[in-house]
């Protein structure tokens, strides 16, 4: 049996999804313009699908799992389980209006026309806010709608905001934050679940590695306790004596989000020769 995974055929999720598979040690037999490909060294088949079709393929059990935007699951994938947040393709679903639109609160959209490719997400948000508006469903370039008089506002995904800027729009409300996720079909065959668990374990190891840095440093023995206190590591740092008397080498890991803060403190405590290396995988 093989695990069937769907990824976006083209677009912003495609390349990062394939990179994640490579980082998991999975080699793909991927010819040009193929719609399906098999892994050489793991029981896995890839289906390259249109992004908007993936939720239905998951619901129907045509594929066992998928790398997909969280925002699309909210829109089309109710009851589909999210297994892992993957940390790439981050964006937000937002409301935007023309730069000349005098906007103060969401109530300013009462009775207005909103163009969107995410009608369910938009309508649910408007219902929560007690706002009645007319939705125009558009597949494609939503940003043009206010400029051609089709709508007063739009609801769409926003990454950098540059597309809004180019179309003389301003972001006024963030409905939700989104990123790529690993999602599972509710109809996974029992024999495939074990393969999915192995695949998920590999993904977790890759993601943990991205969150940490491996640190090697030299420290005076008289400062070992204070320096070790700054480097908890996975359990505790590794301490090895150096040839030079009175010094030791310390090996540990540091979370990336506090990395520079920790490095500054290590230097203040007398650490020298600090080397920092990326971690490819972290298996706990």
Short mmCIF file of C-alpha atoms in Angstrom, two decimals:
data_model
loop_
_atom_site.label_atom_id
_atom_site.label_comp_id
_atom_site.label_asym_id
_atom_site.label_seq_id
_atom_site.Cartn_x
_atom_site.Cartn_y
_atom_site.Cartn_z
CA UNK A 1 0.00 0.00 0.00
CA UNK A 2 1.06 3.58 -0.61
CA UNK A 3 0.26 6.91 1.02
CA UNK A 4 -1.40 9.21 -1.51
CA UNK A 5 -0.58 12.88 -0.96
CA UNK A 6 -1.93 15.87 -2.90
CA UNK A 7 0.09 19.00 -3.47
CA UNK A 8 -0.63 22.10 -5.49
CA UNK A 9 0.04 21.57 -9.20
CA UNK A 10 1.46 25.07 -9.53
CA UNK A 11 1.58 28.19 -7.41
CA UNK A 12 3.12 29.37 -4.19
CA UNK A 13 2.71 26.07 -2.30
CA UNK A 14 4.17 23.83 -4.99
CA UNK A 15 7.91 24.39 -4.63
CA UNK A 16 7.93 24.49 -0.82
CA UNK A 17 5.90 21.27 -0.69
CA UNK A 18 8.44 19.45 -2.86
CA UNK A 19 11.29 20.88 -0.78
CA UNK A 20 9.65 19.52 2.37
CA UNK A 21 9.49 16.06 0.81
CA UNK A 22 13.17 16.25 -0.14
CA UNK A 23 14.08 17.37 3.38
CA UNK A 24 12.19 14.31 4.64
CA UNK A 25 14.54 12.14 2.56
CA UNK A 26 11.88 11.28 -0.01
CA UNK A 27 13.11 11.11 -3.60
CA UNK A 28 10.48 11.68 -6.29
CA UNK A 29 10.28 10.21 -9.81
CA UNK A 30 8.91 13.42 -11.23
CA UNK A 31 8.76 13.86 -14.99
CA UNK A 32 7.78 17.12 -16.61
CA UNK A 33 4.03 17.86 -16.57
CA UNK A 34 3.15 14.63 -14.73
CA UNK A 35 -0.09 14.65 -12.77
CA UNK A 36 1.01 11.74 -10.58
CA UNK A 37 4.45 10.64 -9.42
CA UNK A 38 5.87 7.94 -7.15
CA UNK A 39 8.61 8.12 -4.55
CA UNK A 40 11.70 5.98 -5.12
CA UNK A 41 12.44 5.24 -1.46
CA UNK A 42 9.16 5.61 0.44
CA UNK A 43 5.66 4.14 -0.10
CA UNK A 44 4.16 7.42 -1.33
CA UNK A 45 2.41 8.71 -4.44
CA UNK A 46 2.03 12.42 -5.23
CA UNK A 47 -1.03 13.81 -6.96
CA UNK A 48 -0.55 17.27 -8.50
CA UNK A 49 -3.95 18.95 -8.27
CA UNK A 50 -5.60 22.33 -8.61
CA UNK A 51 -5.50 24.00 -5.23
CA UNK A 52 -9.25 24.53 -5.03
CA UNK A 53 -9.97 20.86 -5.80
CA UNK A 54 -7.83 19.39 -3.01
CA UNK A 55 -10.38 19.68 -0.15
CA UNK A 56 -12.94 17.62 -2.10
CA UNK A 57 -10.33 14.97 -2.95
CA UNK A 58 -9.58 14.72 0.78
CA UNK A 59 -13.26 14.44 1.70
CA UNK A 60 -13.84 11.72 -0.89
CA UNK A 61 -10.75 9.73 0.15
CA UNK A 62 -9.19 9.97 -3.31
CA UNK A 63 -6.02 11.16 -1.52
CA UNK A 64 -5.00 10.32 2.04
CA UNK A 65 -3.38 13.64 2.94
CA UNK A 66 -2.39 16.95 1.40
CA UNK A 67 -0.19 19.99 1.80
CA UNK A 68 -2.68 22.82 1.57
CA UNK A 69 -3.28 26.35 2.79
CA UNK A 70 -5.11 26.54 6.09
CA UNK A 71 -7.31 29.27 4.65
CA UNK A 72 -8.62 26.91 1.96
CA UNK A 73 -9.56 24.30 4.56
CA UNK A 74 -11.53 26.92 6.48
CA UNK A 75 -13.34 27.80 3.25
CA UNK A 76 -13.94 24.34 1.79
CA UNK A 77 -12.64 21.69 4.14
CA UNK A 78 -14.86 21.48 7.19
CA UNK A 79 -14.22 18.29 9.21
CA UNK A 80 -10.83 17.73 7.57
CA UNK A 81 -8.16 17.18 10.24
CA UNK A 82 -5.02 19.33 10.35
CA UNK A 83 -2.06 17.16 11.42
CA UNK A 84 0.79 19.68 11.28
CA UNK A 85 1.30 23.38 10.65
CA UNK A 86 4.26 23.55 8.29
CA UNK A 87 5.55 27.10 8.77
CA UNK A 88 5.71 28.22 5.12
CA UNK A 89 3.45 30.09 2.68
CA UNK A 90 2.21 32.31 5.49
CA UNK A 91 -0.50 34.79 4.59
CA UNK A 92 -3.72 36.24 5.93
CA UNK A 93 -7.29 36.52 4.72
CA UNK A 94 -8.19 40.20 4.87
CA UNK A 95 -10.77 42.77 3.88
CA UNK A 96 -9.51 45.68 1.80
CA UNK A 97 -11.09 48.82 0.38
CA UNK A 98 -10.08 51.62 -1.96
CA UNK A 99 -7.58 54.06 -0.51
CA UNK A 100 -10.16 56.82 -0.85
CA UNK A 101 -12.82 54.82 1.03
CA UNK A 102 -13.38 56.46 4.43
CA UNK A 103 -13.18 53.41 6.68
CA UNK A 104 -13.36 53.48 10.47
CA UNK A 105 -15.01 50.23 11.55
CA UNK A 106 -16.44 47.07 10.01
CA UNK A 107 -19.87 48.72 10.25
CA UNK A 108 -18.82 50.92 7.33
CA UNK A 109 -19.32 47.89 5.08
CA UNK A 110 -23.03 47.65 5.96
CA UNK A 111 -24.98 47.32 2.70
CA UNK A 112 -21.80 47.44 0.60
CA UNK A 113 -20.67 45.03 -2.14
CA UNK A 114 -17.70 42.75 -1.37
CA UNK A 115 -15.88 40.75 -4.06
CA UNK A 116 -14.18 37.56 -2.89
CA UNK A 117 -12.99 34.07 -3.72
CA UNK A 118 -13.74 33.07 -0.11
CA UNK A 119 -17.51 33.54 0.29
CA UNK A 120 -17.94 31.21 3.27
CA UNK A 121 -15.06 32.74 5.22
CA UNK A 122 -16.25 36.25 4.40
CA UNK A 123 -19.90 35.58 5.23
CA UNK A 124 -19.05 33.90 8.54
CA UNK A 125 -16.95 36.91 9.54
CA UNK A 126 -19.67 39.37 8.55
CA UNK A 127 -22.24 37.34 10.50
CA UNK A 128 -20.01 37.45 13.59
CA UNK A 129 -19.72 41.21 13.25
CA UNK A 130 -23.44 41.72 12.60
CA UNK A 131 -22.85 43.28 9.19
CA UNK A 132 -25.05 42.73 6.14
CA UNK A 133 -23.26 43.03 2.81
CA UNK A 134 -23.71 41.73 -0.74
CA UNK A 135 -21.07 39.20 -1.82
CA UNK A 136 -19.82 38.88 -5.39
CA UNK A 137 -17.96 35.59 -5.90
CA UNK A 138 -14.94 35.99 -8.19
CA UNK A 139 -12.36 33.39 -9.16
CA UNK A 140 -9.20 35.20 -10.14
CA UNK A 141 -8.06 38.78 -9.85
CA UNK A 142 -10.28 39.98 -7.02
CA UNK A 143 -8.24 43.15 -6.50
CA UNK A 144 -9.54 44.77 -9.67
CA UNK A 145 -13.18 44.72 -8.52
CA UNK A 146 -13.26 48.13 -6.73
CA UNK A 147 -11.44 49.83 -9.60
CA UNK A 148 -14.03 48.76 -12.18
CA UNK A 149 -17.02 49.52 -9.97
CA UNK A 150 -17.97 45.89 -9.35
CA UNK A 151 -17.53 46.09 -5.57
CA UNK A 152 -16.82 48.51 -2.71
CA UNK A 153 -14.43 46.12 -0.95
CA UNK A 154 -12.68 42.79 -1.41
CA UNK A 155 -11.82 39.82 0.79
CA UNK A 156 -8.73 37.93 -0.34
CA UNK A 157 -5.43 36.45 0.79
CA UNK A 158 -2.65 38.93 1.51
CA UNK A 159 1.06 38.16 1.86
CA UNK A 160 3.22 41.26 1.53
CA UNK A 161 0.43 43.65 0.64
CA UNK A 162 2.16 44.73 -2.57
CA UNK A 163 -0.75 43.62 -4.79
CA UNK A 164 -3.16 45.72 -2.75
CA UNK A 165 -0.83 48.71 -3.01
CA UNK A 166 -0.54 48.36 -6.79
CA UNK A 167 -4.31 48.35 -7.07
CA UNK A 168 -4.80 51.40 -4.81
CA UNK A 169 -6.32 49.34 -2.02
CA UNK A 170 -5.76 49.38 1.73
CA UNK A 171 -6.11 46.47 4.16
CA UNK A 172 -8.68 47.24 6.86
CA UNK A 173 -9.55 43.95 8.61
CA UNK A 174 -7.64 40.70 9.11
CA UNK A 175 -10.08 37.80 9.25
CA UNK A 176 -7.58 35.00 9.84
CA UNK A 177 -3.88 34.09 9.70
CA UNK A 178 -2.94 31.16 7.48
CA UNK A 179 -0.01 28.95 6.55
CA UNK A 180 0.61 25.64 4.79
CA UNK A 181 -0.61 22.62 6.74
CA UNK A 182 -0.56 18.85 6.43
CA UNK A 183 -4.20 17.75 6.35
CA UNK A 184 -5.62 14.23 6.50
CA UNK A 185 -8.62 12.68 4.80
CA UNK A 186 -11.37 11.33 7.08
CA UNK A 187 -11.35 8.19 4.91
CA UNK A 188 -7.75 6.97 5.26
CA UNK A 189 -7.58 3.17 4.86
CA UNK A 190 -6.42 1.46 8.04
CA UNK A 191 -3.36 -0.04 6.36
CA UNK A 192 -2.18 3.43 5.26
CA UNK A 193 -2.32 5.03 8.71
CA UNK A 194 1.02 3.54 9.76
CA UNK A 195 2.68 4.99 6.64
CA UNK A 196 1.12 8.39 7.38
CA UNK A 197 2.47 8.27 10.95
CA UNK A 198 5.97 7.52 9.64
CA UNK A 199 5.67 10.38 7.15
CA UNK A 200 4.43 12.75 9.84
CA UNK A 201 7.32 11.76 12.11
CA UNK A 202 9.78 12.75 9.38
CA UNK A 203 8.03 16.09 8.92
CA UNK A 204 8.13 16.76 12.67
CA UNK A 205 11.88 16.04 12.73
CA UNK A 206 12.48 18.48 9.86
CA UNK A 207 10.34 21.21 11.44
CA UNK A 208 12.05 20.85 14.84
CA UNK A 209 15.43 21.15 13.13
CA UNK A 210 14.36 24.42 11.50
CA UNK A 211 13.42 25.86 14.89
CA UNK A 212 16.84 25.29 16.49
CA UNK A 213 20.54 25.98 15.93
CA UNK A 214 23.45 23.81 17.04
CA UNK A 215 25.97 25.77 19.10
CA UNK A 216 29.58 24.86 19.95
CA UNK A 217 31.68 27.09 22.18
CA UNK A 218 34.70 27.21 24.45
CA UNK A 219 34.18 28.22 28.06
CA UNK A 220 36.41 28.79 31.11
CA UNK A 221 35.70 26.10 33.70
CA UNK A 222 35.05 28.69 36.38
CA UNK A 223 32.07 29.91 34.35
CA UNK A 224 30.68 26.48 33.37
CA UNK A 225 27.69 26.57 35.70
CA UNK A 226 26.49 29.98 34.57
CA UNK A 227 27.02 29.19 30.88
CA UNK A 228 25.31 25.80 31.14
CA UNK A 229 22.38 27.60 32.75
CA UNK A 230 21.95 29.52 29.50
CA UNK A 231 22.11 26.36 27.37
CA UNK A 232 19.57 23.78 28.50
CA UNK A 233 19.78 21.84 25.22
CA UNK A 234 17.39 18.95 24.61
CA UNK A 235 18.22 17.46 28.03
CA UNK A 236 21.50 19.06 29.06
CA UNK A 237 24.54 20.40 27.18
CA UNK A 238 27.49 18.18 26.32
CA UNK A 239 30.68 19.27 28.12
CA UNK A 240 34.11 18.05 26.98
CA UNK A 241 37.53 19.04 28.40
CA UNK A 242 39.88 20.95 26.10
CA UNK A 243 43.61 20.33 25.81
CA UNK A 244 44.17 23.75 27.35
CA UNK A 245 43.82 23.41 31.11
CA UNK A 246 40.94 25.26 32.70
CA UNK A 247 38.77 25.27 29.57
CA UNK A 248 35.96 23.08 28.23
CA UNK A 249 34.02 22.73 25.01
CA UNK A 250 30.23 22.93 25.29
CA UNK A 251 27.83 21.60 22.67
CA UNK A 252 24.12 22.38 22.78
CA UNK A 253 21.11 23.64 20.85
CA UNK A 254 19.37 27.02 21.02
CA UNK A 255 15.90 27.94 19.82
CA UNK A 256 16.11 30.23 16.83
CA UNK A 257 13.64 32.76 18.21
CA UNK A 258 15.89 33.51 21.22
CA UNK A 259 19.20 32.77 19.52
CA UNK A 260 20.78 36.26 19.48
CA UNK A 261 19.67 37.02 23.01
CA UNK A 262 21.38 33.83 24.23
CA UNK A 263 24.55 34.49 22.22
CA UNK A 264 24.91 37.94 23.79
CA UNK A 265 24.59 36.45 27.29
CA UNK A 266 27.12 33.70 26.49
CA UNK A 267 29.68 36.31 25.41
CA UNK A 268 29.05 38.29 28.58
CA UNK A 269 29.80 35.14 30.60
CA UNK A 270 33.16 34.61 28.88
CA UNK A 271 32.30 32.14 26.11
CA UNK A 272 34.72 32.19 23.17
CA UNK A 273 35.02 30.58 19.74
CA UNK A 274 31.26 30.29 19.31
CA UNK A 275 30.29 28.25 16.26
CA UNK A 276 26.69 28.04 15.04
CA UNK A 277 25.38 25.38 12.64
CA UNK A 278 21.96 24.74 11.11
CA UNK A 279 20.22 21.52 12.11
CA UNK A 280 18.91 19.42 9.25
CA UNK A 281 16.72 17.14 11.38
CA UNK A 282 16.01 16.80 15.09
CA UNK A 283 14.76 13.40 16.24
CA UNK A 284 13.49 13.36 19.81
#
